[in-house]
Coordinates of C-alpha atoms in Angstrom, one line a residue:
Chain A
M1225 CA 18.5 -53.3 146.9
K1226 CA 15.5 -52.5 144.7
I1227 CA 14.5 -49.8 147.1
K1228 CA 17.9 -48.2 147.0
L1229 CA 17.9 -48.1 143.2
T1230 CA 14.5 -46.5 143.2
F1231 CA 15.7 -43.9 145.7
L1232 CA 18.7 -43.2 143.6
F1233 CA 16.5 -42.8 140.5
I1234 CA 14.2 -40.4 142.3
S1235 CA 17.1 -38.4 143.6
L1236 CA 18.7 -38.1 140.2
F1237 CA 15.4 -37.1 138.7
T1238 CA 14.9 -34.4 141.3
V1239 CA 18.4 -33.1 140.7
L1240 CA 17.8 -33.0 137.0
S1241 CA 14.5 -31.2 137.3
I1242 CA 16.1 -28.6 139.6
N1243 CA 18.8 -28.2 137.1
A1244 CA 16.4 -27.6 134.3
N1245 CA 14.9 -24.7 136.2
E1246 CA 17.8 -23.4 138.1
N1247 CA 18.9 -20.7 135.6
E1248 CA 16.9 -17.5 135.0
W1249 CA 17.8 -17.8 131.3
R1250 CA 17.8 -20.9 129.1
K1251 CA 19.7 -21.3 125.8
L1252 CA 17.6 -21.5 122.6
D1253 CA 18.2 -25.0 121.2
P1254 CA 19.5 -24.4 117.6
N1255 CA 17.9 -27.7 116.6
N1256 CA 14.5 -26.1 117.5
A1257 CA 15.0 -22.7 116.0
I1258 CA 14.4 -21.3 112.5
L1259 CA 16.3 -18.5 110.9
M1260 CA 14.1 -16.7 108.4
T1261 CA 16.0 -14.2 106.2
L1262 CA 14.0 -11.3 104.9
P1263 CA 15.3 -8.6 102.5
H1264 CA 15.4 -6.1 105.4
G1265 CA 16.5 -8.3 108.3
K1266 CA 16.7 -11.6 110.1
V1267 CA 14.0 -13.3 112.1
V1268 CA 14.3 -16.1 114.6
I1269 CA 11.4 -18.5 115.4
E1270 CA 11.4 -20.9 118.3
L1271 CA 9.4 -24.0 117.5
A1272 CA 7.2 -25.8 120.0
P1273 CA 7.4 -29.6 119.3
Q1274 CA 6.1 -30.2 122.8
F1275 CA 2.7 -28.7 121.9
A1276 CA 2.4 -29.3 118.1
P1277 CA 4.8 -32.2 117.3
N1278 CA 3.5 -33.1 113.8
H1279 CA 3.4 -29.5 112.6
V1280 CA 6.9 -28.9 113.8
E1281 CA 8.2 -32.0 112.2
Q1282 CA 6.7 -31.1 108.8
F1283 CA 7.8 -27.5 109.1
K1284 CA 11.4 -28.6 109.9
T1285 CA 11.5 -31.1 107.0
L1286 CA 10.1 -28.5 104.5
T1287 CA 12.6 -26.0 105.8
K1288 CA 15.5 -28.4 105.3
N1289 CA 14.3 -29.2 101.8
G1290 CA 14.3 -25.5 100.8
H1291 CA 10.5 -25.5 100.4
Y1292 CA 10.2 -21.9 101.7
D1293 CA 13.2 -20.3 100.0
G1294 CA 11.9 -17.7 97.7
N1295 CA 8.3 -17.9 98.9
K1296 CA 6.3 -14.7 99.1
F1297 CA 4.2 -13.1 101.9
Y1298 CA 1.1 -12.9 99.7
R1299 CA -1.5 -12.1 102.3
V1300 CA -0.4 -9.4 104.7
I1301 CA -3.0 -7.5 106.6
D1302 CA -1.9 -4.7 109.0
G1303 CA -2.9 -5.5 112.6
F1304 CA -3.7 -9.1 111.8
V1305 CA -1.3 -11.5 110.0
A1306 CA 1.5 -11.9 107.5
Q1307 CA 0.8 -15.1 105.6
G1308 CA 3.3 -16.8 103.2
G1309 CA 3.8 -20.0 101.3
P1310 CA 4.6 -21.4 97.9
E1311 CA 2.7 -20.1 94.8
D1312 CA -0.8 -21.6 94.5
G1313 CA -0.8 -24.7 92.3
S1314 CA 3.0 -24.8 92.0
A1315 CA 4.9 -28.1 92.2
K1316 CA 6.1 -27.2 95.8
D1317 CA 2.5 -26.4 96.8
K1318 CA 1.1 -29.7 95.4
A1319 CA 3.9 -31.8 97.0
T1320 CA 3.1 -31.2 100.6
S1321 CA 0.7 -33.4 102.5
S1322 CA -2.0 -32.1 104.8
L1323 CA -1.8 -32.3 108.6
K1324 CA -4.2 -33.3 111.3
I1325 CA -4.9 -30.2 113.3
E1326 CA -3.1 -29.8 116.7
G1327 CA -5.2 -27.0 118.1
D1328 CA -5.2 -28.1 121.7
F1329 CA -3.9 -30.9 123.9
A1330 CA -5.2 -32.9 126.8
T1331 CA -3.9 -32.1 130.3
D1332 CA -4.0 -34.3 133.5
E1333 CA -3.4 -33.7 137.2
N1334 CA 0.3 -33.4 136.5
F1335 CA -0.1 -30.5 134.2
S1336 CA 1.6 -27.4 135.5
F1337 CA 2.5 -24.0 134.1
T1338 CA 3.4 -20.5 135.4
L1339 CA 0.0 -19.0 136.0
V1340 CA -0.5 -15.5 134.7
Q1341 CA -4.2 -14.9 135.0
E1342 CA -7.5 -16.5 136.0
N1343 CA -10.7 -15.8 134.1
D1344 CA -9.1 -14.3 131.0
L1345 CA -11.7 -13.3 128.5
F1346 CA -11.1 -16.4 126.3
A1347 CA -9.7 -19.0 128.8
E1348 CA -10.2 -20.1 132.4
Q1349 CA -6.5 -19.7 133.0
T1350 CA -3.5 -18.3 131.1
G1351 CA 0.1 -19.1 131.8
F1352 CA 3.6 -19.6 130.4
K1353 CA 5.2 -23.0 129.7
D1354 CA 8.7 -23.1 128.2
G1355 CA 8.3 -19.4 127.3
F1356 CA 5.1 -20.0 125.3
A1357 CA 1.7 -18.4 126.2
L1358 CA -0.9 -21.1 126.9
G1359 CA -4.6 -21.1 127.7
H1360 CA -5.9 -23.8 130.0
N1361 CA -9.5 -24.9 130.8
L1362 CA -9.4 -27.1 133.8
S1363 CA -13.1 -27.9 133.3
E1364 CA -12.2 -29.5 130.0
K1365 CA -8.7 -30.7 130.9
K1366 CA -7.4 -29.0 127.7
A1367 CA -4.6 -26.5 127.1
W1368 CA -3.5 -24.7 123.9
M1369 CA -1.0 -22.2 122.5
L1370 CA -2.5 -18.7 122.3
H1371 CA -2.6 -16.4 119.3
C1372 CA -0.4 -13.7 120.9
P1373 CA 1.4 -11.3 118.6
G1374 CA 4.4 -13.0 116.9
I1375 CA 3.2 -16.5 117.0
I1376 CA 3.5 -18.7 113.9
A1377 CA 0.6 -20.9 112.9
M1378 CA -0.4 -23.1 110.0
A1379 CA -3.0 -21.6 107.6
R1380 CA -5.8 -24.0 106.5
G1381 CA -9.0 -24.1 104.4
N1382 CA -12.4 -24.6 106.0
E1383 CA -11.6 -28.2 106.9
P1384 CA -9.7 -28.5 110.2
D1385 CA -7.1 -31.0 108.9
S1386 CA -6.3 -29.1 105.7
G1387 CA -3.1 -27.3 106.7
T1388 CA 0.0 -28.1 104.6
S1389 CA 2.9 -25.5 104.5
H1390 CA 1.3 -22.1 104.2
F1391 CA 1.8 -20.3 107.5
Y1392 CA 1.0 -16.9 109.1
I1393 CA 2.7 -14.8 111.8
T1394 CA 0.3 -12.6 113.8
N1395 CA 1.3 -8.9 113.6
G1396 CA -1.4 -7.1 115.6
Q1397 CA -3.7 -7.4 118.6
A1398 CA -3.9 -11.1 119.5
P1399 CA -6.7 -12.7 117.4
R1400 CA -7.7 -14.9 120.2
Y1401 CA -10.8 -16.1 118.5
L1402 CA -8.5 -18.3 116.4
D1403 CA -7.2 -20.1 119.5
R1404 CA -7.8 -23.9 119.4
I1405 CA -9.1 -23.9 115.8
M1406 CA -5.7 -23.3 114.2
T1407 CA -2.4 -25.0 114.9
V1408 CA 0.1 -22.6 116.5
F1409 CA 3.5 -24.2 116.4
G1410 CA 6.1 -21.6 117.5
R1411 CA 6.8 -17.9 118.0
V1412 CA 9.1 -15.2 116.9
V1413 CA 11.8 -14.6 119.5
Y1414 CA 14.0 -12.2 117.6
G1415 CA 13.3 -9.7 114.8
M1416 CA 9.6 -9.0 115.2
N1417 CA 10.3 -5.5 114.0
H1418 CA 11.3 -7.0 110.6
V1419 CA 8.1 -9.0 110.6
Q1420 CA 6.3 -5.7 111.1
A1421 CA 8.0 -4.2 108.1
I1422 CA 6.8 -6.9 105.7
T1423 CA 4.9 -5.2 102.9
R1424 CA 1.1 -5.1 103.4
T1425 CA -0.6 -6.7 100.4
S1426 CA -4.1 -5.7 101.6
V1427 CA -5.1 -2.0 101.4
I1428 CA -8.3 -0.2 102.3
A1429 CA -10.9 0.7 99.6
G1430 CA -9.7 3.6 97.5
D1431 CA -6.0 3.2 98.2
K1432 CA -3.4 2.2 95.6
P1433 CA -3.2 -1.6 95.2
V1434 CA 0.1 -3.3 95.9
N1435 CA 1.8 -4.9 92.9
K1436 CA 2.6 -8.6 93.3
K1437 CA 6.2 -8.0 92.4
D1438 CA 6.5 -5.9 95.5
F1439 CA 5.4 -8.7 97.9
T1440 CA 8.1 -9.4 100.5
P1441 CA 10.0 -12.7 99.8
M1442 CA 11.5 -15.1 102.3
I1443 CA 15.0 -15.1 100.9
S1444 CA 15.8 -18.2 102.9
M1445 CA 14.4 -20.3 105.7
Q1446 CA 16.9 -22.5 107.6
L1447 CA 17.1 -24.7 110.6
M1448 CA 19.6 -22.8 112.9
S1449 CA 21.6 -26.0 113.6
D1450 CA 22.2 -26.5 109.9
L1451 CA 24.2 -23.2 109.8
P1452 CA 27.9 -22.9 110.6
K1453 CA 28.2 -21.7 114.2
E1454 CA 29.5 -18.2 113.1
Q1455 CA 26.3 -17.6 111.1
Q1456 CA 23.9 -18.7 113.9
I1457 CA 22.2 -16.1 116.1
Q1458 CA 22.7 -17.5 119.6
L1459 CA 19.8 -16.5 121.9
E1460 CA 18.9 -16.9 125.5
I1461 CA 15.3 -16.7 126.7
K1462 CA 13.9 -16.0 130.1
N1463 CA 13.1 -19.3 131.9
T1464 CA 9.4 -18.9 132.6
E1465 CA 9.6 -21.9 135.0
H1466 CA 12.1 -20.1 137.2
S1467 CA 10.8 -18.7 140.5
S1468 CA 12.2 -15.3 139.6
Y1469 CA 9.9 -15.1 136.6
A1470 CA 6.8 -16.0 138.7
K1471 CA 7.9 -13.2 141.0
K1472 CA 8.2 -10.8 138.1
L1473 CA 4.6 -11.6 137.2
V1474 CA 3.4 -10.8 140.7
D1475 CA 5.4 -7.5 140.7
R1476 CA 3.9 -6.6 137.3
K1477 CA 0.4 -7.0 138.6
K1478 CA 1.2 -4.8 141.6
R1479 CA 2.8 -1.9 139.6
E1480 CA 4.7 -0.4 142.5
N1481 CA 6.7 2.0 140.4
A1482 CA 6.1 5.7 141.2
F1483 CA 4.9 6.2 137.6
F1484 CA 1.6 4.5 138.7
Y1485 CA 0.2 7.4 140.7
K1486 CA -3.1 5.4 140.5
K1487 CA -2.9 1.6 140.3
P1488 CA -4.4 -0.2 137.4
P1489 CA -6.6 -3.3 138.0
P1490 CA -4.2 -6.1 139.2
V1491 CA -4.7 -8.2 136.1
L1492 CA -2.4 -9.2 133.3
D1493 CA -3.1 -9.8 129.6
I1494 CA -0.6 -12.6 128.9
C1495 CA -0.1 -11.4 125.3
Q1496 CA 1.1 -8.1 126.7
T1497 CA 3.4 -9.8 129.2
P1498 CA 7.0 -9.9 128.0
V1499 CA 9.4 -12.9 128.1
G1500 CA 12.9 -11.5 127.8
V1501 CA 15.4 -12.5 125.1
R1502 CA 19.1 -11.6 124.8
I1503 CA 21.9 -12.4 122.3
V1504 CA 24.9 -14.3 123.5
K1505 CA 28.1 -14.4 121.6
Chain B
M978 CA -50.3 26.9 119.3
K979 CA -47.5 26.3 121.8
I980 CA -48.1 22.5 121.7
K981 CA -47.8 22.5 117.9
L982 CA -44.5 24.3 118.0
T983 CA -43.1 21.9 120.6
F984 CA -44.3 19.0 118.5
L985 CA -42.6 20.5 115.4
F986 CA -39.4 21.0 117.4
I987 CA -39.4 17.4 118.7
S988 CA -40.1 16.1 115.2
L989 CA -37.3 18.1 113.8
F990 CA -34.9 17.0 116.5
T991 CA -35.8 13.3 115.9
V992 CA -35.2 13.8 112.1
L993 CA -31.8 15.4 112.9
S994 CA -30.7 12.7 115.2
I995 CA -31.7 10.0 112.7
N996 CA -29.8 11.9 110.1
A997 CA -26.7 11.9 112.2
N998 CA -26.7 8.2 112.4
E999 CA -28.3 7.3 109.1
N1000 CA -25.2 6.7 107.1
E1001 CA -23.0 3.6 107.6
W1002 CA -20.0 5.8 106.9
R1003 CA -19.1 9.3 108.3
K1004 CA -16.7 11.7 106.7
L1005 CA -13.5 12.4 108.7
D1006 CA -13.6 16.1 109.7
P1007 CA -10.3 17.6 108.2
N1008 CA -10.4 20.1 111.1
N1009 CA -10.0 17.2 113.5
A1010 CA -7.4 15.2 111.6
I1011 CA -3.6 15.3 111.6
L1012 CA -1.4 14.4 108.6
M1013 CA 1.9 13.1 109.9
T1014 CA 4.5 12.7 107.1
L1015 CA 7.2 10.1 107.7
P1016 CA 10.1 9.5 105.4
H1017 CA 8.5 6.2 104.3
G1018 CA 4.8 7.2 104.2
K1019 CA 1.8 9.2 105.4
V1020 CA -0.2 8.7 108.6
V1021 CA -3.6 10.1 109.4
I1022 CA -4.6 10.6 113.0
E1023 CA -8.2 11.4 114.1
L1024 CA -8.4 13.5 117.2
A1025 CA -10.9 13.1 120.0
P1026 CA -11.8 16.6 121.4
Q1027 CA -15.0 15.1 122.8
F1028 CA -12.9 13.0 125.3
A1029 CA -9.7 14.9 125.8
P1030 CA -10.5 18.6 124.9
N1031 CA -7.4 20.3 126.4
H1032 CA -4.9 17.8 125.0
V1033 CA -6.4 18.1 121.5
E1034 CA -6.4 21.8 121.7
Q1035 CA -2.7 22.0 122.7
F1036 CA -1.8 19.3 120.1
K1037 CA -3.5 21.2 117.3
T1038 CA -1.9 24.5 118.3
L1039 CA 1.6 22.9 118.5
T1040 CA 1.0 21.3 115.2
K1041 CA 0.0 24.5 113.5
N1042 CA 3.1 26.2 115.0
G1043 CA 5.4 23.7 113.5
H1044 CA 6.4 22.3 116.9
Y1045 CA 6.6 18.7 115.7
D1046 CA 8.3 19.3 112.3
G1047 CA 11.7 17.6 112.3
N1048 CA 11.1 15.9 115.7
K1049 CA 12.4 12.4 116.1
F1050 CA 10.9 9.2 117.4
Y1051 CA 13.5 8.7 120.1
R1052 CA 11.9 5.9 122.1
V1053 CA 10.6 3.1 119.9
I1054 CA 10.0 -0.3 121.5
D1055 CA 8.7 -3.1 119.4
G1056 CA 5.3 -4.4 120.6
F1057 CA 4.8 -1.3 122.9
V1058 CA 5.2 2.3 121.7
A1059 CA 6.8 4.7 119.3
Q1060 CA 7.4 7.9 121.2
G1061 CA 8.4 11.2 119.8
G1062 CA 8.9 14.9 120.6
P1063 CA 11.3 17.8 120.5
E1064 CA 14.9 17.3 121.7
D1065 CA 15.2 17.3 125.5
G1066 CA 16.1 20.8 126.8
S1067 CA 15.6 22.5 123.4
A1068 CA 13.8 25.8 123.1
K1069 CA 10.7 24.0 121.6
D1070 CA 10.8 21.6 124.5
K1071 CA 11.0 24.3 127.2
A1072 CA 8.3 26.5 125.5
T1073 CA 5.4 24.1 126.0
S1074 CA 3.2 24.2 129.1
S1075 CA 2.1 21.1 131.0
L1076 CA -1.5 19.8 130.8
K1077 CA -3.9 18.5 133.5
I1078 CA -4.4 14.8 132.8
E1079 CA -7.6 13.8 131.0
G1080 CA -7.5 10.1 131.7
D1081 CA -11.2 9.5 132.1
F1082 CA -14.4 11.4 132.2
A1083 CA -17.7 11.3 134.2
T1084 CA -20.7 9.7 132.7
D1085 CA -24.4 10.1 133.6
E1086 CA -27.6 8.2 132.8
N1087 CA -27.6 9.8 129.4
F1088 CA -24.3 8.2 128.5
S1089 CA -24.5 5.7 125.6
F1090 CA -22.2 3.8 123.4
T1091 CA -22.2 0.8 121.1
L1092 CA -21.6 -2.0 123.6
V1093 CA -18.9 -4.5 122.6
Q1094 CA -18.3 -6.6 125.7
E1095 CA -19.3 -6.9 129.3
N1096 CA -16.7 -8.0 131.9
D1097 CA -13.6 -7.2 129.8
L1098 CA -10.5 -8.0 131.9
F1099 CA -9.8 -4.3 132.6
A1100 CA -13.3 -2.7 132.4
E1101 CA -16.9 -3.5 133.3
Q1102 CA -17.9 -2.7 129.8
T1103 CA -16.2 -1.8 126.5
G1104 CA -17.8 -0.2 123.5
F1105 CA -17.3 2.2 120.6
K1106 CA -18.3 5.9 120.5
D1107 CA -17.6 8.0 117.4
G1108 CA -15.2 5.2 116.3
F1109 CA -13.1 5.3 119.5
A1110 CA -12.8 2.3 121.8
L1111 CA -13.9 3.2 125.3
G1112 CA -14.0 1.4 128.7
H1113 CA -16.9 2.2 131.0
N1114 CA -17.4 1.4 134.7
L1115 CA -21.0 1.9 135.5
S1116 CA -20.2 1.4 139.2
E1117 CA -17.9 4.5 139.1
K1118 CA -19.8 6.4 136.4
K1119 CA -16.5 6.8 134.5
A1120 CA -15.5 6.1 130.9
W1121 CA -12.2 6.4 129.2
M1122 CA -10.4 5.9 125.9
L1123 CA -8.6 2.5 125.7
H1124 CA -4.9 1.9 124.9
C1125 CA -5.7 -0.2 121.8
P1126 CA -3.0 -0.5 119.1
G1127 CA -2.7 2.7 117.1
I1128 CA -3.9 5.2 119.7
I1129 CA -2.0 8.4 120.3
A1130 CA -1.5 9.5 123.9
M1131 CA 0.6 12.2 125.7
A1132 CA 3.7 11.0 127.5
R1133 CA 4.4 12.3 131.0
G1134 CA 6.7 12.1 134.0
N1135 CA 5.7 10.5 137.3
E1136 CA 3.3 13.4 138.0
P1137 CA -0.1 13.0 136.4
D1138 CA -0.3 16.6 135.2
S1139 CA 3.2 16.7 133.6
G1140 CA 2.4 15.9 129.9
T1141 CA 3.4 18.7 127.5
S1142 CA 4.0 17.7 123.8
H1143 CA 5.9 14.4 123.8
F1144 CA 3.5 11.7 122.6
Y1145 CA 3.4 8.0 121.9
I1146 CA 1.6 5.8 119.4
T1147 CA 1.0 2.2 120.6
N1148 CA 2.4 -0.4 118.2
G1149 CA 1.7 -3.8 119.9
Q1150 CA -0.7 -5.7 122.0
A1151 CA -2.9 -3.1 123.8
P1152 CA -1.0 -2.0 127.0
R1153 CA -4.3 -1.6 128.9
Y1154 CA -2.7 -1.2 132.3
L1155 CA -2.0 2.4 131.1
D1156 CA -5.7 3.1 130.7
R1157 CA -7.0 6.0 132.8
I1158 CA -3.5 7.1 134.0
M1159 CA -2.4 8.5 130.6
T1160 CA -4.3 10.9 128.3
V1161 CA -5.3 9.2 125.1
F1162 CA -6.4 11.9 122.6
G1163 CA -6.8 10.2 119.2
R1164 CA -6.0 7.3 117.0
V1165 CA -4.3 6.4 113.7
V1166 CA -7.0 5.8 111.1
Y1167 CA -4.7 5.5 108.1
G1168 CA -1.0 4.4 107.6
M1169 CA -0.6 2.2 110.7
N1170 CA 1.8 0.1 108.6
H1171 CA 4.1 3.2 108.4
V1172 CA 3.9 3.6 112.1
Q1173 CA 5.0 -0.1 112.4
A1174 CA 8.0 0.7 110.2
I1175 CA 9.4 3.4 112.4
T1176 CA 13.0 2.5 113.4
R1177 CA 13.1 0.8 116.8
T1178 CA 15.5 2.6 119.1
S1179 CA 15.5 0.0 121.8
V1180 CA 17.3 -3.3 121.1
I1181 CA 17.7 -6.4 123.2
A1182 CA 20.9 -7.0 125.2
G1183 CA 23.8 -8.1 123.0
D1184 CA 22.3 -6.6 119.8
K1185 CA 23.8 -3.7 117.8
P1186 CA 22.7 -0.4 119.3
V1187 CA 20.8 2.0 117.0
N1188 CA 22.6 5.2 116.1
K1189 CA 20.7 8.4 117.0
K1190 CA 21.1 9.7 113.4
D1191 CA 19.0 6.7 112.3
F1192 CA 16.0 7.6 114.4
T1193 CA 12.9 8.2 112.3
P1194 CA 12.0 11.8 111.9
M1195 CA 8.5 13.4 111.6
I1196 CA 9.1 15.3 108.4
S1197 CA 6.0 17.3 109.0
M1198 CA 2.9 17.3 111.1
Q1199 CA -0.1 19.3 109.8
L1200 CA -3.7 19.9 110.5
M1201 CA -5.5 18.3 107.5
S1202 CA -7.7 21.4 107.0
D1203 CA -4.7 23.6 106.7
L1204 CA -3.6 21.7 103.5
P1205 CA -4.9 22.5 100.0
K1206 CA -7.8 20.2 99.2
E1207 CA -5.7 18.3 96.6
Q1208 CA -3.1 17.4 99.2
Q1209 CA -5.6 16.2 101.8
I1210 CA -6.3 12.5 102.3
Q1211 CA -10.1 12.3 102.4
L1212 CA -11.3 9.4 104.6
E1213 CA -14.6 7.9 105.6
I1214 CA -14.9 5.9 108.7
K1215 CA -17.5 3.3 109.7
N1216 CA -20.2 5.0 111.8
T1217 CA -20.1 2.9 115.0
E1218 CA -23.4 4.4 116.1
H1219 CA -25.2 3.0 113.1
S1220 CA -27.4 -0.1 113.6
S1221 CA -25.5 -1.9 110.9
Y1222 CA -22.3 -1.6 113.0
A1223 CA -24.0 -3.0 116.1
K1224 CA -25.3 -5.9 114.0
K1225 CA -21.8 -6.5 112.7
L1226 CA -20.6 -6.9 116.3
V1227 CA -23.3 -9.5 117.0
D1228 CA -22.3 -11.4 113.8
R1229 CA -18.6 -11.2 114.8
K1230 CA -19.4 -12.9 118.1
K1231 CA -21.4 -15.6 116.5
R1232 CA -18.7 -16.5 113.9
E1233 CA -21.2 -18.3 111.5
N1234 CA -18.7 -18.6 108.7
A1235 CA -17.9 -22.2 107.6
F1236 CA -14.2 -21.6 108.6
F1237 CA -15.3 -21.8 112.2
Y1238 CA -15.8 -25.6 112.3
K1239 CA -15.7 -25.2 116.1
K1240 CA -17.1 -21.9 117.5
P1241 CA -14.8 -19.7 119.7
P1242 CA -16.2 -18.3 122.9
P1243 CA -18.8 -15.6 122.0
V1244 CA -16.7 -12.7 123.3
L1245 CA -14.9 -9.8 121.6
D1246 CA -11.7 -8.1 122.5
I1247 CA -12.6 -4.5 121.5
C1248 CA -8.9 -3.8 120.5
Q1249 CA -9.2 -6.6 118.0
T1250 CA -12.5 -5.4 116.6
P1251 CA -12.0 -3.4 113.4
V1252 CA -13.7 -0.1 112.5
G1253 CA -13.5 0.2 108.7
V1254 CA -11.9 3.1 106.9
R1255 CA -11.9 4.0 103.2
I1256 CA -10.4 6.7 101.0
V1257 CA -12.8 8.9 99.1
K1258 CA -11.7 11.0 96.2

């Protein structure tokens, strides 16, 4: 009897894992998504509790408590980051506790992801897991979320465990040198054009400085599941664990389209490899 | 007497070449710079006649003839490119002749640049020359301008030699797979934030389409030297051939700042390596 039960359990597990990967698209979980409203548009962020559980938990709690509503993007550097948070020294700023860094995580022989590239400049391997771009060093048994454009990460001081609530969104070429020494905890899946339109606070020498009153505010930051259904933005994201996605990567390396009269090297920069998103009504 | 003259000549030559590289900053040549006026701000492009002479010549001629004034950015994809040009089938569009591709150029033993990285994912070497990011394959004796964010390149059809006047500016993670099969002929040195604010014409499935009347126009495109001095934007750009710049690259690889409690791999993505710019009055 025991054998049969185990067999049943294994069968069920197999069916469930097939189900999880059977669709080319997966629905964005509204309990794991943030709606950030800017004066000029709406931005949706998917959180990654599977890779940075404590940061996601604190970010969700702060969001629910209205911590970010009215905050400003006070450090915005073109081609690098848009950083925001409560005013320095304000009650909100003082009230948040610091977090232990979640820069990378241990992997074991069961670790798997959809491989994109071996011998990337900064990692032994790159690949997608649950739609997030990861680096993986087999030699260290460590993996981590990459600083691709549009990721959200916690800012910090010089101490690794000093992040609280101030965050940045990358808006230029991936600053991969920050991988593993910052905690990435999600990524923009909708409205990156609006992130790109956040007012730059940093100008080059000789240019007109930007007045603080012109800094872009976050009008509101809300957990998607806290909104009435009709106000939610319902998204579906390409399932990077589906066989069709892996095939797409192979095709992308081959560049068979007639436009490629000469073939580029058969390599992929994961941060330049799209993961499709669509709106569902 | 002959020996003395030669000696004098060599001395003079040495002094001149030291002079060329002696300043940390070089002045942007207004005869080699384009001022693109968008509804929301001004953009300056530095041209690269040393790497793409025929494309630069045609682009300058078209600019002087008012070819681009009033053109629209009709293909704008977030994280990829903002492409613009005359309306399809218009008189302006038909009037331009196609150009032979200038995707890469031959190098010889005298070729030199400020090395940034060996064994980049897409090139044997990367480095800067005259402020432009180049790839170099010693094995092929070929070098080329890289598709870093903010470069300007000529669009084309499937045929390599089919580019005319339609151009794109890259606005996301470097699409390096386009290196060598497109002609890059300059880069944005000022106002990249305004390029980032160009209206996206391409939206994801399910999202509200963008009306053609809302496409961002180029109000004007002018050669900087054709403008009265007081309307010019005078820029200085870091001299990437100066020893101080090479030293900066070494420092950037080392990451000695206290913020780096753990050192990242000592490598540089050239497209994430800044070349400073400042305004001079």
